[in-house]
mmCIF file of C-alpha atoms in Angstrom:
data_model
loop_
_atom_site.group_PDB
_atom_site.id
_atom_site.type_symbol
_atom_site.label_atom_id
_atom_site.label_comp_id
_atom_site.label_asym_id
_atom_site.label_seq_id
_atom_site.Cartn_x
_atom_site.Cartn_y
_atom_site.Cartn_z
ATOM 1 C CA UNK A 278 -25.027 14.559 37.788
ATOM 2 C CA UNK A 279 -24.969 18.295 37.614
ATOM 3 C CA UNK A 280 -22.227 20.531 39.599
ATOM 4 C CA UNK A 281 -23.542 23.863 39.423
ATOM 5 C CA UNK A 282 -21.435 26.620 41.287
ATOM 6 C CA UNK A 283 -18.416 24.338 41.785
ATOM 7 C CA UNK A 284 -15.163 25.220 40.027
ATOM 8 C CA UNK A 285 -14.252 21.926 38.493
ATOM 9 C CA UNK A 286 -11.264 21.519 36.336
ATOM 10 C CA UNK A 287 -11.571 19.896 32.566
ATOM 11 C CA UNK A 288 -10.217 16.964 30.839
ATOM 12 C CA UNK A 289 -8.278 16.969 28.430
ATOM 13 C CA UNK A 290 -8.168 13.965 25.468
ATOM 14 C CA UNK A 291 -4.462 14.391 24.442
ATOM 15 C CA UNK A 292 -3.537 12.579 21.492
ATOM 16 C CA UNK A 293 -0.473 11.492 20.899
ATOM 17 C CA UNK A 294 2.476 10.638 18.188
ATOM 18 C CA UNK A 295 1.844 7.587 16.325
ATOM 19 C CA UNK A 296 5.454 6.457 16.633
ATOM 20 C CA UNK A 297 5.083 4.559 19.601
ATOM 21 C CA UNK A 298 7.892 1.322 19.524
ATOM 22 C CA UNK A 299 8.996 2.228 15.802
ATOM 23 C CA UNK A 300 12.762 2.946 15.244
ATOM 24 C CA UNK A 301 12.059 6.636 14.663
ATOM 25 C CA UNK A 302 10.330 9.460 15.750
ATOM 26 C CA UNK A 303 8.068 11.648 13.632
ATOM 27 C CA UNK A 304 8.665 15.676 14.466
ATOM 28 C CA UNK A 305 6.490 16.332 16.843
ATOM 29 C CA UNK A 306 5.744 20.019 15.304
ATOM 30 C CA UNK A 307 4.845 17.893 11.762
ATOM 31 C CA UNK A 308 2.008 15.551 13.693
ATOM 32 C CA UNK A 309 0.572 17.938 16.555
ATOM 33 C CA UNK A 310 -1.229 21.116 16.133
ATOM 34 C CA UNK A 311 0.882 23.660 18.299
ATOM 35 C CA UNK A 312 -2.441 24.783 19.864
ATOM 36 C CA UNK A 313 -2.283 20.875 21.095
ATOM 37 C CA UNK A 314 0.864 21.177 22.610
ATOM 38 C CA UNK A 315 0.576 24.313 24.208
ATOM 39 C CA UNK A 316 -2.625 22.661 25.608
ATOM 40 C CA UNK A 317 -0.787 19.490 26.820
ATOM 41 C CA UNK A 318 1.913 21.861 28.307
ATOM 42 C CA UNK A 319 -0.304 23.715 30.822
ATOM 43 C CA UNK A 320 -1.705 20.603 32.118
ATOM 44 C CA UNK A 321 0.025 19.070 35.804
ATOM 45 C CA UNK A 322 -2.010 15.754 36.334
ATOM 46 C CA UNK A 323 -2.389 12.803 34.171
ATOM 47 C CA UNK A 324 -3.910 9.885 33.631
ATOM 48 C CA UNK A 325 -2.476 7.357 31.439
ATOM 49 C CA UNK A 326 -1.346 3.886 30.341
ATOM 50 C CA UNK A 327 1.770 3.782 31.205
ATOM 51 C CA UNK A 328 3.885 6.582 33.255
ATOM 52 C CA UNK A 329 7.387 6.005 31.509
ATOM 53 C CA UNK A 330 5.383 6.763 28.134
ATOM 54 C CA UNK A 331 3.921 9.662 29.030
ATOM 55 C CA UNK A 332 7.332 11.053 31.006
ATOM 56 C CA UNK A 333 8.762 10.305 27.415
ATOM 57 C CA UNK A 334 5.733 12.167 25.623
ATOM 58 C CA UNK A 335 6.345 15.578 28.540
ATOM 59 C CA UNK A 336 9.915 15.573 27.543
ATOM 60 C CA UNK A 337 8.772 15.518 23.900
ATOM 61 C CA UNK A 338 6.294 18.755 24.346
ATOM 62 C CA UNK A 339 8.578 20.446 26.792
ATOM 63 C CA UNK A 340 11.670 20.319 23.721
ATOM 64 C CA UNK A 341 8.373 22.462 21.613
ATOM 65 C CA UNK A 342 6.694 24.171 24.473
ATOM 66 C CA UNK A 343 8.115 24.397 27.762
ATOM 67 C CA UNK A 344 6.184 22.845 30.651
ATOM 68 C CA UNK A 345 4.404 24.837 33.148
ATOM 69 C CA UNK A 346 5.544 22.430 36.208
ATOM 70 C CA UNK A 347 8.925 20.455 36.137
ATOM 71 C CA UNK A 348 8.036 16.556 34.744
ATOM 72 C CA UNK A 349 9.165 15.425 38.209
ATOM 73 C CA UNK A 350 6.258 17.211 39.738
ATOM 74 C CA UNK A 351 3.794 15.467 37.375
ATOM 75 C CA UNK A 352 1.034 13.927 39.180
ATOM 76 C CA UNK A 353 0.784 10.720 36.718
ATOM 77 C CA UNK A 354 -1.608 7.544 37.385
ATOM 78 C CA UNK A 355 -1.885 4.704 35.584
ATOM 79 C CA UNK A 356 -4.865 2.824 34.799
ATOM 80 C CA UNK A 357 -5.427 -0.582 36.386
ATOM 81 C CA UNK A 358 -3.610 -3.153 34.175
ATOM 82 C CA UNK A 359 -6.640 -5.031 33.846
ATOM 83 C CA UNK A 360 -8.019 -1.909 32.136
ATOM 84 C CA UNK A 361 -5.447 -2.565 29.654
ATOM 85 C CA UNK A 362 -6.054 -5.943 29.194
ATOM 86 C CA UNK A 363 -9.754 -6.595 29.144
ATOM 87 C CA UNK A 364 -10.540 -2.929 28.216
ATOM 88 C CA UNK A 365 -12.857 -0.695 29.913
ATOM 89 C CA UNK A 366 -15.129 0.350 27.064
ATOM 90 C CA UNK A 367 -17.973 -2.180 28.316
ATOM 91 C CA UNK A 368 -18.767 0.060 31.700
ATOM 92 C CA UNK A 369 -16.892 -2.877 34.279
ATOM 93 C CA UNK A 370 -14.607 0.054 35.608
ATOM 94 C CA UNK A 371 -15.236 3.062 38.212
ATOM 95 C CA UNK A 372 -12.985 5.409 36.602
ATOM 96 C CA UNK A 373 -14.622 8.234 39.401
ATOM 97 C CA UNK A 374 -12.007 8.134 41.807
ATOM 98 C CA UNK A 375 -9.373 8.984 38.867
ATOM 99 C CA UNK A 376 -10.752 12.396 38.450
ATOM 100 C CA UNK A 377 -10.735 13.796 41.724
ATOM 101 C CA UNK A 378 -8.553 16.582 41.522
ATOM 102 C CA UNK A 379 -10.819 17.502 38.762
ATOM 103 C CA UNK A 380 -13.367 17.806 41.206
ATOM 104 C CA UNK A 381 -11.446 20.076 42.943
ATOM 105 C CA UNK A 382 -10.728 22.292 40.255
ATOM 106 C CA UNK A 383 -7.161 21.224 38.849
ATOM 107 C CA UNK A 384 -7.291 20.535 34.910
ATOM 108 C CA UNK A 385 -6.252 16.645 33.780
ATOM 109 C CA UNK A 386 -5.276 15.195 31.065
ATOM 110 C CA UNK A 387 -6.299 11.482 29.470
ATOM 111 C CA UNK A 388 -3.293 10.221 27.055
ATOM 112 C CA UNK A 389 -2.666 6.586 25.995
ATOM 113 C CA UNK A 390 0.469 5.514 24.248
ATOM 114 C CA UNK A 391 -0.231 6.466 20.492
ATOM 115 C CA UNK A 392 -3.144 8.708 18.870
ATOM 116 C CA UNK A 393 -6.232 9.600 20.540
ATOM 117 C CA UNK A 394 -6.942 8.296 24.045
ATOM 118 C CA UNK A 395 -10.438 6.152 24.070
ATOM 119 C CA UNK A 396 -10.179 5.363 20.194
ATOM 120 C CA UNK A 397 -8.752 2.026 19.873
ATOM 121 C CA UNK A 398 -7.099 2.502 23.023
ATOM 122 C CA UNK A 399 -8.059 2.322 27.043
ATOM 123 C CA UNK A 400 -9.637 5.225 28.252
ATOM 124 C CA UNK A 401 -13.503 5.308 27.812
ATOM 125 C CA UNK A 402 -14.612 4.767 31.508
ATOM 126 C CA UNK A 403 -12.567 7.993 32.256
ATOM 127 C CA UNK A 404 -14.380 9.902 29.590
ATOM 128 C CA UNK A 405 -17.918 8.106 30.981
ATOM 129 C CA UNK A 406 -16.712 9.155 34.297
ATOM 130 C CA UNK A 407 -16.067 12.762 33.335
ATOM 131 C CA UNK A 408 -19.454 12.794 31.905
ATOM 132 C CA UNK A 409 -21.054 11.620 34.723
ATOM 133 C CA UNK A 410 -19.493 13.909 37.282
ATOM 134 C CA UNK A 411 -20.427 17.427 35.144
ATOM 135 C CA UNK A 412 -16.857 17.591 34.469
ATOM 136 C CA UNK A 413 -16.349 19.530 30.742
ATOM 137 C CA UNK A 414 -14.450 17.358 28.030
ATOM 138 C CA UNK A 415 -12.443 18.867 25.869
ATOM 139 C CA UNK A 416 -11.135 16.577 22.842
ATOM 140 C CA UNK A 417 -7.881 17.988 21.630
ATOM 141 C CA UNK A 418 -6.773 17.559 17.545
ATOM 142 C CA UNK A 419 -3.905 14.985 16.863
ATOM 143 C CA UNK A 420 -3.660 12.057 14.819
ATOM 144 C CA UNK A 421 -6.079 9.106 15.319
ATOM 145 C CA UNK A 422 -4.671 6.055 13.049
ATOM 146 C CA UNK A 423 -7.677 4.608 12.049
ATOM 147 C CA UNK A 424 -8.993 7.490 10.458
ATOM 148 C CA UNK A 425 -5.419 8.160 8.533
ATOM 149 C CA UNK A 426 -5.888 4.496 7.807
ATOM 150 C CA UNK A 427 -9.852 4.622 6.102
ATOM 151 C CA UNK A 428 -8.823 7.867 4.343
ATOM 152 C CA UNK A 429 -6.193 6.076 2.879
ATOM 153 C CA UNK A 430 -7.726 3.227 1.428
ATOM 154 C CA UNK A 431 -10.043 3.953 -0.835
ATOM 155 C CA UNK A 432 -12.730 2.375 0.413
ATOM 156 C CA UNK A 433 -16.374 3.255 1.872
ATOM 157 C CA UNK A 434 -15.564 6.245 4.288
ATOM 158 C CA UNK A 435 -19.298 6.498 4.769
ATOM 159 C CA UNK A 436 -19.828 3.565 6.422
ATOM 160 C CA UNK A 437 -17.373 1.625 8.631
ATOM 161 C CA UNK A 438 -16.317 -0.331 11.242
ATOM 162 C CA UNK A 439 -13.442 -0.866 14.016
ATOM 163 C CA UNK A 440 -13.475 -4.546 15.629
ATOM 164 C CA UNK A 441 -9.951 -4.254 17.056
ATOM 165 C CA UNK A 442 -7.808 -7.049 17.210
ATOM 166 C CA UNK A 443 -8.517 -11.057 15.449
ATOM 167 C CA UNK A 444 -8.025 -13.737 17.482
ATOM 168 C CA UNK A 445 -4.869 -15.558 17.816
ATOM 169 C CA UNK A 446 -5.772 -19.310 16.741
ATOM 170 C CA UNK A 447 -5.353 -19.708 12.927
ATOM 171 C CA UNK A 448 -8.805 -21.816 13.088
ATOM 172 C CA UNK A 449 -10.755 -18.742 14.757
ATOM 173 C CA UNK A 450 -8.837 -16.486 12.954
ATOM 174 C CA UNK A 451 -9.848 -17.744 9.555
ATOM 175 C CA UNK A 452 -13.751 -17.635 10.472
ATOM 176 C CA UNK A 453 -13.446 -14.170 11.834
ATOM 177 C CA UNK A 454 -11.771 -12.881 8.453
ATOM 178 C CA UNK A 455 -14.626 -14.813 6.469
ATOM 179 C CA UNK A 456 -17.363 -13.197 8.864
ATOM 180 C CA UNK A 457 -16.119 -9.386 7.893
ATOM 181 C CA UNK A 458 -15.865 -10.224 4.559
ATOM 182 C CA UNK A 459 -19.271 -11.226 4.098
ATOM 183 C CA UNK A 460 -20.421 -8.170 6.202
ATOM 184 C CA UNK A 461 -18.516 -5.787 3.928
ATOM 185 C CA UNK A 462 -19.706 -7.211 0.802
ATOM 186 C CA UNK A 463 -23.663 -7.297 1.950
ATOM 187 C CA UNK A 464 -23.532 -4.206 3.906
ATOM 188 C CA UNK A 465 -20.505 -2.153 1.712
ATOM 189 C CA UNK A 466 -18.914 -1.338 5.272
ATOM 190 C CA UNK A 467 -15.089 -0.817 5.519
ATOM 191 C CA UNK A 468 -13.687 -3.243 7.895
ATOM 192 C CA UNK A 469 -10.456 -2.273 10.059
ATOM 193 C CA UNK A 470 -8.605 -3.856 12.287
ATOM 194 C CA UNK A 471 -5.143 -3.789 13.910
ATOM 195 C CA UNK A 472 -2.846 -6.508 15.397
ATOM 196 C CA UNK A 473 0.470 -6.314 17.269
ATOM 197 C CA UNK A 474 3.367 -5.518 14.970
ATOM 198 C CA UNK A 475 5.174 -9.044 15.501
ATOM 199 C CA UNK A 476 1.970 -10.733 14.426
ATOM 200 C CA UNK A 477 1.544 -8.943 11.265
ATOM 201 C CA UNK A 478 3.148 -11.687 9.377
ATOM 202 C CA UNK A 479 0.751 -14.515 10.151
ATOM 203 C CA UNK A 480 -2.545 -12.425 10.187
ATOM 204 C CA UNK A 481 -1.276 -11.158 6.209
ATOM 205 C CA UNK A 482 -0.910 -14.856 5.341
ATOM 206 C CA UNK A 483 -4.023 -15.386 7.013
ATOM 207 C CA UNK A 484 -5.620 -12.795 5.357
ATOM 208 C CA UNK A 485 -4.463 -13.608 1.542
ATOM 209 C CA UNK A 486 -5.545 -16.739 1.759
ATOM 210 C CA UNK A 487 -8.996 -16.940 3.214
ATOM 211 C CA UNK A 488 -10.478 -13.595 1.645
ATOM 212 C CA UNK A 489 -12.254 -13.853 -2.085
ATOM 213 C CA UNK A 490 -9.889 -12.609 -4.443
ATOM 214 C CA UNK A 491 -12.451 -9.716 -5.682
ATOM 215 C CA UNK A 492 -12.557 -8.616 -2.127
ATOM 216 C CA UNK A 493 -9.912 -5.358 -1.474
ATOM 217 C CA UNK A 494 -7.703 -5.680 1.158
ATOM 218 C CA UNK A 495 -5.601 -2.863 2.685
ATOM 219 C CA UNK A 496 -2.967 -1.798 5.134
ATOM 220 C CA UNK A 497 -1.146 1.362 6.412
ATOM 221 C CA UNK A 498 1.891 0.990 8.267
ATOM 222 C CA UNK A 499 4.182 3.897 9.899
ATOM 223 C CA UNK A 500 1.866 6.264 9.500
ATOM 224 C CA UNK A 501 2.748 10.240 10.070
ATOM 225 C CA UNK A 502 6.511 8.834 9.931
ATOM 226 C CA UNK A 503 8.839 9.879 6.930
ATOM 227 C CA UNK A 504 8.030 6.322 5.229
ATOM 228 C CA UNK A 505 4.780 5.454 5.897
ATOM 229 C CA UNK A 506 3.114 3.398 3.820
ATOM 230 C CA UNK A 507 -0.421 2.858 2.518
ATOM 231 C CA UNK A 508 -1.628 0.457 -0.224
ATOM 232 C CA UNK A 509 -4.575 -0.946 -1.096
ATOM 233 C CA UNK A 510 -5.664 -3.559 -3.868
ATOM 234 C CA UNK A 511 -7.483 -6.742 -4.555
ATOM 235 C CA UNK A 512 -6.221 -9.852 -3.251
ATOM 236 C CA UNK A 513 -6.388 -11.224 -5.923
ATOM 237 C CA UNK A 514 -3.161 -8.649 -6.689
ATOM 238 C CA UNK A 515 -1.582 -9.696 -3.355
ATOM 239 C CA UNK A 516 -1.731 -13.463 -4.157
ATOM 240 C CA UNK A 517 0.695 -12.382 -7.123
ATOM 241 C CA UNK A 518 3.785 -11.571 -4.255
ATOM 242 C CA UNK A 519 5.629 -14.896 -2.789
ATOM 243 C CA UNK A 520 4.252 -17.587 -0.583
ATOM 244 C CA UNK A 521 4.957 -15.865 2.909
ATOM 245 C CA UNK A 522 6.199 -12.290 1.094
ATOM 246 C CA UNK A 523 4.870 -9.321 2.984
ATOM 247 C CA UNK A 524 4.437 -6.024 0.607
ATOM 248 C CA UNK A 525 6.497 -4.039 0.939
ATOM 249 C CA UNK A 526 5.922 -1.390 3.840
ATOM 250 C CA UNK A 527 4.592 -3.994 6.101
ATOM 251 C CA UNK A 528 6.876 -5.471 8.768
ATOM 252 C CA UNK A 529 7.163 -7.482 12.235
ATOM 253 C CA UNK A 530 8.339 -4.388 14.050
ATOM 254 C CA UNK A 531 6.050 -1.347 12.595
ATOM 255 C CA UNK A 532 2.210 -0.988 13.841
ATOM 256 C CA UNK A 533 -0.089 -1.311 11.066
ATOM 257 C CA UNK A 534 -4.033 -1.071 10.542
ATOM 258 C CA UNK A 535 -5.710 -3.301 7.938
ATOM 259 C CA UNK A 536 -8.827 -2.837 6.080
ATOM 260 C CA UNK A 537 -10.456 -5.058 3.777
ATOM 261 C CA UNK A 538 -14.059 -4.204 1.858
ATOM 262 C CA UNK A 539 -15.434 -3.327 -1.604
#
């Protein structure tokens, strides 16, 4: 769809801090480019997971750049919680009606709770949207975990692969971990995946004792706070800690991504 002569407003991919339910805070000034924040500053209308994270997130910008409308004033929406749920990266979601005071030339901005809205996170059908409608996109820097995550790891950065969460049952679970493995081993592609912080316990055990002991297996927890963590090894190596040990850096409260491959 093409807009020619109309004065439509941008959006804005804001990432934000990866500290999102951990204990502490990272500065912001230490994990945001100020030319992000100064960005994120200017902009009056939202759209977001959840509107009591992103009042938290304006109070955090307004401490390093002050905020060109009062965070009462914010126009904030939420996406539908089914969004959140189910994800809106397969095209079931009109994300359209979202962006119409872009259409009428006011600037908005697309945040989720941690890193880069649309990576790992909901957002995509607003991006596909803004697309669609001729409306500009404009992706700002931050940090995006997964990326930290890879870098970290030592594996193939060339080649790899997000599949987001495992499932749940232990049964499932266990032929999920053994179909990655096999696709990093034939294919040398990095595998990473995520899970929610009070899970991290099973999905470890899970992990140390299903994958090949050649095979390297990874994690990153905390990361851009003062004691992140990142180690990587053969699990072979991590069969070596007690039955039911996690490594230390890896906890029940602190998000983590894992990665396992060559």
């Amino acid at each position: 769809m093409t807009n020619a002569g109309k004065n439509l407003g941008k959006l804005y991919l804001v990432p934000a801090p990866l500290d999102f339910g951990c204990k502490q805070e990272a500065a912001l000034e230490s994990v945001m480019p100020m030319g992000t924040v100064q960005a994120a500053a200017n902009i009056t209308h939202w759209i977001c997971e959840n509107a009591k994270t992103t009042r938290a997130y304006l109070k955090r910008i307004d401490a390093s750049c002050t905020l060109s409308a009062p965070i009462q004033s914010q126009v904030i929406t939420e996406l539908p919680r089914e969004v959140h749920k189910k994800g809106d990266h397969q095209g079931g979601f009109d994300a359209k009606p979202l962006l119409a005071m872009a259409m009428q030339g006011q600037d908005m901005g697309l945040v989720s709770e941690a890193g880069m809205p649309a990576v790992a996170d909901p957002g995509s059908s607003v991006v596909r949207a803004a697309h669609d409608l001729g409306i500009q996109v404009v992706a700002l820097v931050g940090p995006v975990s997964l990326l930290l995550a890879l870098a970290s790891s030592g594996m193939n950065g060339q080649n790899f692969a997000f599949v987001g969460y495992l499932p749940q049952d232990a049964q499932e679970r266990s032929r999920r971990i053994k179909e990655l493995e096999l696709l990093a081993h034939k294919t040398g592609q990095t595998q990473l995946f995520i899970e929610t912080p009070y899970r991290n316990a099973p999905l470890w055990s899970a992990l140390v004792q299903t994958l090949q002991g050649n095979t390297r297996l990874a994690f990153s927890s905390g990361i851009t706070l003062p004691d992140a963590t990142h180690r990587s090894t053969a699990v072979q190596q991590w069969r070596k800690l007690a039955a039911g040990q996690l490594p230390d850096g890896l906890n029940n409260q602190t998000p983590a991504v894992f990665a396992i491959g060559n």
